[in-house]
Short mmCIF file of C-alpha atoms and ligand atoms in Angstrom, two decimals:
data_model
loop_
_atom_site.label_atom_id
_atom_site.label_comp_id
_atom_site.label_asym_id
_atom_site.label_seq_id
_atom_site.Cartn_x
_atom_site.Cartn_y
_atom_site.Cartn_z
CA UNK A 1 181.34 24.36 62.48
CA UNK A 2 182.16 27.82 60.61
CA UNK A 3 184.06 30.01 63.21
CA UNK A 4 184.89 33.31 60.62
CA UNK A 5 184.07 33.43 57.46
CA UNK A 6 186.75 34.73 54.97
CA UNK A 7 184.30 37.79 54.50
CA UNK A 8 183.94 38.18 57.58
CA UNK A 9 187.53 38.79 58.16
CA UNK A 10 188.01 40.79 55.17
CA UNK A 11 185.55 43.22 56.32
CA UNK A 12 186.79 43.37 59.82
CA UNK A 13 190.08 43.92 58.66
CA UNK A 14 188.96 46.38 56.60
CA UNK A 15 186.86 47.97 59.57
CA UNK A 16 189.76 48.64 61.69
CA UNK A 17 191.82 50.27 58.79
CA UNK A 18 189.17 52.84 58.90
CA UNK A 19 187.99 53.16 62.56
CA UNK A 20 190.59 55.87 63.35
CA UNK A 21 193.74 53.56 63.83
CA UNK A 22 196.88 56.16 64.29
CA UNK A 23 199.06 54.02 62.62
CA UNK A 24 197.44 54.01 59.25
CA UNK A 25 200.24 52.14 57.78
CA UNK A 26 201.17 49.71 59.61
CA UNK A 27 197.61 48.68 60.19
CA UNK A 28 197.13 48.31 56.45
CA UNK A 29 200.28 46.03 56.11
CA UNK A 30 199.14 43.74 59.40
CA UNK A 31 195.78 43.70 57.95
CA UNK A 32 196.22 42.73 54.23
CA UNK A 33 198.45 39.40 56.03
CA UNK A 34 195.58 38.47 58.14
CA UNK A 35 193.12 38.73 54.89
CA UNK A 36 195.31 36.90 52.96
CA UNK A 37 193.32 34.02 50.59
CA UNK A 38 194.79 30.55 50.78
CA UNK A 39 193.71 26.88 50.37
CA UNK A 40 194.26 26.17 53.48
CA UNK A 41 192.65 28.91 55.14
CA UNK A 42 189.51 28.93 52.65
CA UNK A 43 188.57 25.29 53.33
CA UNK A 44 189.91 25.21 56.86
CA UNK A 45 186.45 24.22 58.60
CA UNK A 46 185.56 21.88 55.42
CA UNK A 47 188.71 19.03 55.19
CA UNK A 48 192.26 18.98 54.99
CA UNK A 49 194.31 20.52 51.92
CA UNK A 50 197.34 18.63 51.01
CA UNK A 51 200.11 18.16 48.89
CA UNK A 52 203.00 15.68 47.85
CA UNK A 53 206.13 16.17 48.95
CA UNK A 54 209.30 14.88 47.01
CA UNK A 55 212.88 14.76 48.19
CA UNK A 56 213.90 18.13 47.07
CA UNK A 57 210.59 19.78 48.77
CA UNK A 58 211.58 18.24 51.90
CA UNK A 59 214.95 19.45 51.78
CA UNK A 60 213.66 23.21 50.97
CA UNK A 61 215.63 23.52 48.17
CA UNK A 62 213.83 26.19 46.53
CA UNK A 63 212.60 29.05 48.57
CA UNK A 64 209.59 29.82 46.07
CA UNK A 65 208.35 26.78 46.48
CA UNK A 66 209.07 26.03 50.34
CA UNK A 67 207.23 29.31 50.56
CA UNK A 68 204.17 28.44 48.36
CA UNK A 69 203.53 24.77 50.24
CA UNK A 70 203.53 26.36 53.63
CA UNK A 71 201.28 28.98 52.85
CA UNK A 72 198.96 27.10 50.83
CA UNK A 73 198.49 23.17 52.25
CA UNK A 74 197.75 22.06 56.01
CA UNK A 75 198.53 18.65 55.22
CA UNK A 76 201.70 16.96 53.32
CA UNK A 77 202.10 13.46 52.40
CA UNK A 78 205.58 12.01 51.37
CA UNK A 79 205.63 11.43 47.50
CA UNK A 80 208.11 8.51 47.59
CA UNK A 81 210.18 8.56 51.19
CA UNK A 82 208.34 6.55 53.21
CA UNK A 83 207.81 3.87 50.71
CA UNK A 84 209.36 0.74 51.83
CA UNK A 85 211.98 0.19 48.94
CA UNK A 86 213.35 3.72 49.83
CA UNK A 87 212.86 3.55 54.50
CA UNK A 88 214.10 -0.05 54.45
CA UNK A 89 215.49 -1.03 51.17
CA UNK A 90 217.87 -3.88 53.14
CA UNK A 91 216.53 -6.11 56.39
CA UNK A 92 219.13 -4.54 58.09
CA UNK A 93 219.53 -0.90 56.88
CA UNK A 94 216.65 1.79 57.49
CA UNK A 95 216.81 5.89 55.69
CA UNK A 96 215.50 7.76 58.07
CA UNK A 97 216.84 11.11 56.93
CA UNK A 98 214.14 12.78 54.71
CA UNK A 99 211.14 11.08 56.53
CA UNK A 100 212.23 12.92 59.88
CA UNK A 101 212.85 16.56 57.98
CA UNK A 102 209.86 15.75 56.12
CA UNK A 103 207.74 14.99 59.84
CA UNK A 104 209.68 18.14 61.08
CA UNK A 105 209.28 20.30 58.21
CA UNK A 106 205.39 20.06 59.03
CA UNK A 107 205.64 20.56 62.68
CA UNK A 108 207.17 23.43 61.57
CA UNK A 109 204.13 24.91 59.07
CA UNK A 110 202.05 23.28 61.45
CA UNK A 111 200.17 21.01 58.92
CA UNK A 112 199.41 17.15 59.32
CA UNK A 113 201.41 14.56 57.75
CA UNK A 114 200.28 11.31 56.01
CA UNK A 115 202.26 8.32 56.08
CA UNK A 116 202.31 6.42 52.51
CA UNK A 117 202.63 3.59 52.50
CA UNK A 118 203.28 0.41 54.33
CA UNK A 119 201.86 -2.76 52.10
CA UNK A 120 202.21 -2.11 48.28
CA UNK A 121 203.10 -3.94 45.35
CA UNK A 122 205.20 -1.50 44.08
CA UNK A 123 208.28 0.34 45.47
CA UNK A 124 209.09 -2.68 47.83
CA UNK A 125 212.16 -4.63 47.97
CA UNK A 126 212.49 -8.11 46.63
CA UNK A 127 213.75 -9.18 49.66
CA UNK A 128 210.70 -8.68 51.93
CA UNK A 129 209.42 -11.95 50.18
CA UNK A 130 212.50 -13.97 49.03
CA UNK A 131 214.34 -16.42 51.07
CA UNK A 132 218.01 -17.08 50.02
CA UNK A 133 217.23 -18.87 47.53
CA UNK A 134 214.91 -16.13 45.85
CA UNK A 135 212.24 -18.60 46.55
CA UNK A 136 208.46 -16.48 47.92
CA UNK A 137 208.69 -17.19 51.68
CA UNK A 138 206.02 -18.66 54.15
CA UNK A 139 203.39 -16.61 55.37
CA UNK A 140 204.46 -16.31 59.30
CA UNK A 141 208.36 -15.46 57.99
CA UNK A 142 206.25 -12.54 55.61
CA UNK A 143 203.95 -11.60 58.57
CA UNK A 144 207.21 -11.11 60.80
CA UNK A 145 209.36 -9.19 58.41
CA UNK A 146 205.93 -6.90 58.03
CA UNK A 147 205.54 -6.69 61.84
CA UNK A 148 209.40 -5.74 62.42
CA UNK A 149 208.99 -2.87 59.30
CA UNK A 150 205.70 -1.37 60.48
CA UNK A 151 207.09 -1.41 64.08
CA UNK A 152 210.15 0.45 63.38
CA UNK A 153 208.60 2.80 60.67
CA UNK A 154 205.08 3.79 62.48
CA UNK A 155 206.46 3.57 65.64
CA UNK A 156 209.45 6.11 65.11
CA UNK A 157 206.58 8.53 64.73
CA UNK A 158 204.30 7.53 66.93
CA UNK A 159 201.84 10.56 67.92
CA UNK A 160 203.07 12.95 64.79
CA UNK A 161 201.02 11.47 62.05
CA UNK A 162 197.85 11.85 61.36
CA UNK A 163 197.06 8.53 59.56
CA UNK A 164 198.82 6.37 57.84
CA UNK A 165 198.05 4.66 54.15
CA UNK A 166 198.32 1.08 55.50
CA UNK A 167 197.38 -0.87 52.96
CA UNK A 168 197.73 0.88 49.01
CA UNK A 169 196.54 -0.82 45.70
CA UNK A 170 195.47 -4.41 46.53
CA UNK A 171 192.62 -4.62 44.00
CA UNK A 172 192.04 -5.37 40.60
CA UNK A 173 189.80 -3.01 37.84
CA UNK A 174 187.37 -5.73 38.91
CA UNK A 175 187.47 -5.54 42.28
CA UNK A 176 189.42 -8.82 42.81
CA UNK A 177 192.20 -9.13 44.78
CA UNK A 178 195.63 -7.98 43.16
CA UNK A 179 197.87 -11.24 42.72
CA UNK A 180 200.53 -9.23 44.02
CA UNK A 181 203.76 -11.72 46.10
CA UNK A 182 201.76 -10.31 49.54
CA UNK A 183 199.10 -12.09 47.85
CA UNK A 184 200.33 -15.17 46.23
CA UNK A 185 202.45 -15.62 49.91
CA UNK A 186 199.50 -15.02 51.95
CA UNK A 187 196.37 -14.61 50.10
CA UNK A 188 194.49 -12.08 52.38
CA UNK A 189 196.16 -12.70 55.75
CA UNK A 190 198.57 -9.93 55.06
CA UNK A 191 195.92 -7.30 54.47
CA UNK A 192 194.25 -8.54 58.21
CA UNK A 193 198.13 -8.42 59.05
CA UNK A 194 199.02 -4.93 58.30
CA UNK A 195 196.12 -3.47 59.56
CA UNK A 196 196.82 -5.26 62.97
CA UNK A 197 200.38 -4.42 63.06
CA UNK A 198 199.73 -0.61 62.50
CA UNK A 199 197.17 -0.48 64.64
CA UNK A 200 199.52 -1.75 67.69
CA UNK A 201 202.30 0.20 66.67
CA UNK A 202 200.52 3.37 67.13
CA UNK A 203 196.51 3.06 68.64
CA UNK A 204 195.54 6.59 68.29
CA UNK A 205 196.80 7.30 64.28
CA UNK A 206 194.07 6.73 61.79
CA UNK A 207 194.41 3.86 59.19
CA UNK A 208 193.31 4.18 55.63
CA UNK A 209 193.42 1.62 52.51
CA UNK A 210 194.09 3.75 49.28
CA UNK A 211 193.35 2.69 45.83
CA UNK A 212 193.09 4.36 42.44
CA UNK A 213 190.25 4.15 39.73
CA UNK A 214 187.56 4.42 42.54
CA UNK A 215 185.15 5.91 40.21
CA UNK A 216 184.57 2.78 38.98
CA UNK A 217 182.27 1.14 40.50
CA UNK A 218 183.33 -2.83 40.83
CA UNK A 219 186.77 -1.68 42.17
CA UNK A 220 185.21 0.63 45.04
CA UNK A 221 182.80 -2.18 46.32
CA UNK A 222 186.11 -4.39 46.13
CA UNK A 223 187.71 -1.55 49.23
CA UNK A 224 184.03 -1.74 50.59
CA UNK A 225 184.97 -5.30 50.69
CA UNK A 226 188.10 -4.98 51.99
CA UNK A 227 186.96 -2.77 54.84
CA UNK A 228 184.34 -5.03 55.88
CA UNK A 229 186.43 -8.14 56.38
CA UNK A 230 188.32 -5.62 58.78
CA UNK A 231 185.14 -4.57 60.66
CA UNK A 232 183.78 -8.27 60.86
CA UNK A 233 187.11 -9.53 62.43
CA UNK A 234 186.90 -6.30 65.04
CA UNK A 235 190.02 -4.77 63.06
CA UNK A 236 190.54 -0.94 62.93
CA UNK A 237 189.88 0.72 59.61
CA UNK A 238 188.94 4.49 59.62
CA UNK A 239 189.13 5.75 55.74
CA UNK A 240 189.85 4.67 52.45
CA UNK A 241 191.67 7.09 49.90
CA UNK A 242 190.59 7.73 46.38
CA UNK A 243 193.33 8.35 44.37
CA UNK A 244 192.21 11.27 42.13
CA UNK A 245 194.66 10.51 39.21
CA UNK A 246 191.97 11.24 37.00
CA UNK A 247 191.60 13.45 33.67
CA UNK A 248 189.50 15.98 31.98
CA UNK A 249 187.38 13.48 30.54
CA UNK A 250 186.68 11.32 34.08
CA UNK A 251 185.57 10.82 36.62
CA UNK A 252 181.39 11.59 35.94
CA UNK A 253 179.94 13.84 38.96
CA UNK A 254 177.27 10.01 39.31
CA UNK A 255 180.07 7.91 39.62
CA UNK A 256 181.99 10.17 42.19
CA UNK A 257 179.01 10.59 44.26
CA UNK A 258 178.28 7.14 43.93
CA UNK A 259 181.91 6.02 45.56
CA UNK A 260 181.57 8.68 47.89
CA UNK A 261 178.26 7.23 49.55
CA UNK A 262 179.01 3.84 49.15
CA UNK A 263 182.59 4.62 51.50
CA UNK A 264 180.78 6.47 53.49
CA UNK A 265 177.87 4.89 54.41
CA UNK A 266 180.32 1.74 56.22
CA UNK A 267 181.33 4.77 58.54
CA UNK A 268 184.49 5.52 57.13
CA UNK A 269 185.92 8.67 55.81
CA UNK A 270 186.58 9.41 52.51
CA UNK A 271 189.77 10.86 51.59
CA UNK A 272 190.62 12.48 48.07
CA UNK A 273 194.37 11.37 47.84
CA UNK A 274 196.20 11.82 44.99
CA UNK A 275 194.61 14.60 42.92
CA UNK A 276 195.71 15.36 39.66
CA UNK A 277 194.34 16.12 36.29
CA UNK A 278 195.95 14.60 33.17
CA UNK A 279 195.21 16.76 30.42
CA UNK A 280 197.48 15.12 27.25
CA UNK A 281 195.96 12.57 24.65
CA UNK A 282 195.82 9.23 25.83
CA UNK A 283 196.28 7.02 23.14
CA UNK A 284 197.40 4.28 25.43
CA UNK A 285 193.82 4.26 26.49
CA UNK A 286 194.39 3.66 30.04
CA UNK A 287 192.87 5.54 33.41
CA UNK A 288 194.15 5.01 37.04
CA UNK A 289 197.60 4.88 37.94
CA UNK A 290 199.51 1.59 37.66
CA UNK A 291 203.10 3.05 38.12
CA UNK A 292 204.62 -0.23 36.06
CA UNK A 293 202.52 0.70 32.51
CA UNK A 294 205.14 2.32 30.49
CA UNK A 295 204.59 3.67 27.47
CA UNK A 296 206.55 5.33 24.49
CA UNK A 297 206.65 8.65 24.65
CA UNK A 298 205.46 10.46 20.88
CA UNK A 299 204.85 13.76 19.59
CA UNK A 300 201.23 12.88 19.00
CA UNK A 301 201.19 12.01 22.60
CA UNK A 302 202.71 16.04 23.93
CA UNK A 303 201.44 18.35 22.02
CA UNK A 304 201.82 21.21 24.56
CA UNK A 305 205.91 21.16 24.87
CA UNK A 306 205.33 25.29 24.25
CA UNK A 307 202.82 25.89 26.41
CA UNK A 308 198.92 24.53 27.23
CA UNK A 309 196.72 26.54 24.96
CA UNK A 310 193.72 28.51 27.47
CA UNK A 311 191.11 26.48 25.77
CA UNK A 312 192.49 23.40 27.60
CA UNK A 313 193.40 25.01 30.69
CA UNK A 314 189.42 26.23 30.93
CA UNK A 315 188.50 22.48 30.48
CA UNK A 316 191.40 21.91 33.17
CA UNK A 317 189.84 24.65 35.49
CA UNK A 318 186.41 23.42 34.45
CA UNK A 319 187.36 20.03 35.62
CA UNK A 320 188.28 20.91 39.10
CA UNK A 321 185.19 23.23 39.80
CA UNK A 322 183.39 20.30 39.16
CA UNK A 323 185.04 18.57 41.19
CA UNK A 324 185.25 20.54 43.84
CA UNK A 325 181.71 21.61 44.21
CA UNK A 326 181.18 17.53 44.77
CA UNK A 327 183.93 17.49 47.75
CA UNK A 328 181.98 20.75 48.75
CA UNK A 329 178.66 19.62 49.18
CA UNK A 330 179.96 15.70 51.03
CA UNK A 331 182.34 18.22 53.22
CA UNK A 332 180.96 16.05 56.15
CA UNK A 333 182.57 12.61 54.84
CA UNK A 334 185.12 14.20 53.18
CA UNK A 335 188.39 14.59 55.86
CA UNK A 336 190.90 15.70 53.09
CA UNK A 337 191.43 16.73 49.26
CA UNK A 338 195.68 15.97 48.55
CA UNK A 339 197.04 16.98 45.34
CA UNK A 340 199.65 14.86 43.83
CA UNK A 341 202.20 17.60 43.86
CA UNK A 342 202.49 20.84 44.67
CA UNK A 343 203.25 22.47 41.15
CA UNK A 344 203.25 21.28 37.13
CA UNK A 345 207.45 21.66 36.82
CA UNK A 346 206.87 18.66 39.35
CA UNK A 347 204.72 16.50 39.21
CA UNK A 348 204.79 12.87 38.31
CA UNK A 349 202.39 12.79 35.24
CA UNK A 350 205.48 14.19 33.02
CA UNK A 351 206.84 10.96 33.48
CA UNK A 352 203.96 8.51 33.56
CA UNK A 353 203.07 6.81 32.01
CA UNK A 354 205.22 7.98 28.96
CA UNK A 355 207.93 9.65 30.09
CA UNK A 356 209.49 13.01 28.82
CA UNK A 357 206.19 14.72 28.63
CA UNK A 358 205.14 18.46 29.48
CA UNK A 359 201.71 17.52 31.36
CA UNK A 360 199.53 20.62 33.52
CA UNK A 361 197.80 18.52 35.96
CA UNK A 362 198.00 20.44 39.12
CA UNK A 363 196.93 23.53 39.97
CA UNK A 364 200.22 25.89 40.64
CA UNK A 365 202.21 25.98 37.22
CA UNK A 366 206.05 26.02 36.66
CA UNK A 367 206.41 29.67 38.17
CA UNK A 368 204.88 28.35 41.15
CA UNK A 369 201.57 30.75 40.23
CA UNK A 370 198.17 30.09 40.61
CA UNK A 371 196.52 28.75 37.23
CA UNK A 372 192.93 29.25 36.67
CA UNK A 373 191.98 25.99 38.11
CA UNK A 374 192.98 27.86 41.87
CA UNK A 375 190.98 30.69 41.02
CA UNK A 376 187.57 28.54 40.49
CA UNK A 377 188.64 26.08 43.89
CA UNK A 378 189.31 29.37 45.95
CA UNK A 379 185.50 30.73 44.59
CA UNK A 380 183.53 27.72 45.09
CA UNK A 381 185.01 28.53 48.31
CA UNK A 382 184.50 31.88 48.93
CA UNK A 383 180.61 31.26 47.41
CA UNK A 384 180.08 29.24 50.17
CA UNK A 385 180.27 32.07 53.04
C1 XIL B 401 204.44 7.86 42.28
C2 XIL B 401 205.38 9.02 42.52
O1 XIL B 401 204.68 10.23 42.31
C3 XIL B 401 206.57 8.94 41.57
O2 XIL B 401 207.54 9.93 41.91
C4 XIL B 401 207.22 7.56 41.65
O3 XIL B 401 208.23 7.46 40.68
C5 XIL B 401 206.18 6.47 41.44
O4 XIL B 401 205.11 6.62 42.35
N1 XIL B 401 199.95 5.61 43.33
C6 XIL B 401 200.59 5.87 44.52
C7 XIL B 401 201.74 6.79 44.55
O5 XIL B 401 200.10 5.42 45.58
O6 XIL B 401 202.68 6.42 45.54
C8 XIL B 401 202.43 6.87 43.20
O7 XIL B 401 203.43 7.88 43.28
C9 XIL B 401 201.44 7.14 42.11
C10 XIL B 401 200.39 6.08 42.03
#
């Protein structure tokens, strides 16, 4: 439900400037704050606007750019902390450090935070599945090293998090299951697992799968799938995450809507993730996001080292209008849009999957200023008074 419209407060602001307030100036000043446009306050009654935070972010290292994520995002998500290879990269050792300032750091800008992740391939240390030996382990000694991590990491924040990405990138292009070592250990169980464990280690956060390339069809009716095995066994799921690590060229508006419904109509929310929109050549003819393809890096393959020329960053800006008239108009399934990063100098697509590129994806450049690709999110917005 609307409460003020953006116009609305814009006017009334501008109202009591002119009904006879003595203090002319100060009014002014007080009034411009309140009027102020952000993300966050634009799509405040539609879903959640977040953002990836890395280590430096969390440690406020630069003021610009501490200032920028509080004012804009009401939501943060940790880029890399929480991931088990960097919370509990030993059995016996746990960093706990950034993931607390990171939990506190929202409190603080009063936004939600997003746990990420607690089953993935990637990111995960070998021994979580290796005996002595380096043999795989059973399935129970698995299942108990996942129940003592998810314990300790979900329950340390028990009540601060909104959700938590339980189970991240178990699928195939073809909606098969990943032969990942959770997988070749325990064949599903461990999906059932971590879904069970989470749920017990905190009953009232929300619990999400997350994949990437969900604009394809097979793989999204492979989470569908996923979700469903949950439901029939009476386990929790609440949302799965679409990874938006997509590009000017994808994902069509029919194949978006199409994931959209299918997510929704299992009574789950959909959640954008991981928004971000490649615009260099591709010659490695890849989509998606599989952190281990690694490519060479080629002049061919960064031609904007100097600077993106405003033809692309109108195809850029062109692409997220697009997009965001779709999250617009399935505002009522849609719980929250997070970009992968809060501006271009950082974000992850300068290093994947060639590394040593100068990529634009997001929508704050390197001076930590709005590109045009804000202004066209912010008026699809504003349109919608
Ligand atoms: C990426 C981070 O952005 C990088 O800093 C890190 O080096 C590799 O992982 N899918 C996910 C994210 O779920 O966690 C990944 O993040 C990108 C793909």
């Amino acid at each position: 439900m609307k409460i003020i419209g953006l116009k609305s407060i814009v006017i009334v602001a501008a109202l009591v400037g002119v009904i006879g307030c003595q203090n002319a100036q100060k009014a002014d000043s007080s009034n411009s704050e309140e009027a102020k446009v952000t993300l966050r306050s634009t799509f405040q009654d539609d879903f959640l606007i977040g953002t990836a935070l890395s280590a430096g972010q969390i440690m406020g290292n630069n003021e610009l750019e501490s200032e920028l994520i509080a004012r804009e995002f009401n939501c943060v998500t940790p880029e890399n902390v929480m991931k088990f290879m960097l919370i509990h990269p030993q059995p016996d050792s746990f960093n706990f450090e950034l993931p607390d300032k990171l939990v506190a750091l929202a409190e603080k800008n009063d936004q939600e935070v997003i746990g990420h992740t607690l089953a993935w391939h990637s990111q995960v240390p070998n021994w979580l599945f290796e005996d002595e030996n380096g043999e795989l382990v059973d399935s129970l000694t698995l299942y108990s090293r996942m129940k003592e991590h998810i314990d300790m990491v979900v329950g340390r924040y028990k009540g601060r998090i909104k959700g938590w990405d339980v189970l991240n990138e178990a699928l195939n292009e073809d909606g098969s299951f990943r032969n990942s070592k959770f997988y070749q250990i325990s064949g599903t169980g461990y999906i059932y697992k971590a879904f069970e464990y989470a749920n017990a280690a905190d009953p009232e956060m929300e619990l999400y799968y997350n994949d990437y390339n969900m604009h394809n069809q097979a793989k999204v009716d492979g989470a569908v799938r996923i979700a469903k095995m949950l439901q029939d066994r009476g386990i929790r799921i609440d949302g799965i995450g679409m990874q938006g690590h997509w590009s000017l060229n994808y994902p069509s508006q029919e194949q978006l809507e199409s994931s959209i419904k299918k997510i929704s109509d299992l009574g789950l929310q959909v959640m954008i993730t991981e928004l971000d929109i490649d615009v260099l050549p591709n010659p490695y003819n890849i989509t998606g996001a599989n952190i281990s393809d690694n490519f060479k890096a080629s002049k061919e393959a960064n031609p904007y080292v100097d600077g993106l020329p405003d033809s692309v960053n109108q195809l850029h800006a062109n692409k997220y209008e697009s997009l965001f008239k779709i999250f617009y108009k399935y505002k009522d399934n849609i719980d929250r849009v997070t970009f992968w990063g809060v501006h271009d100098g950082h974000s992850w697509k300068n290093n994947w999957p060639a590394r040593g590129r100068t990529n634009y994806c997001l929508i704050f450049d390197r001076q930590y200023q709005p590109k045009l690709a804000y202004e066209k999110i912010i008026a699809i917005g504003e349109e919608k008074e």
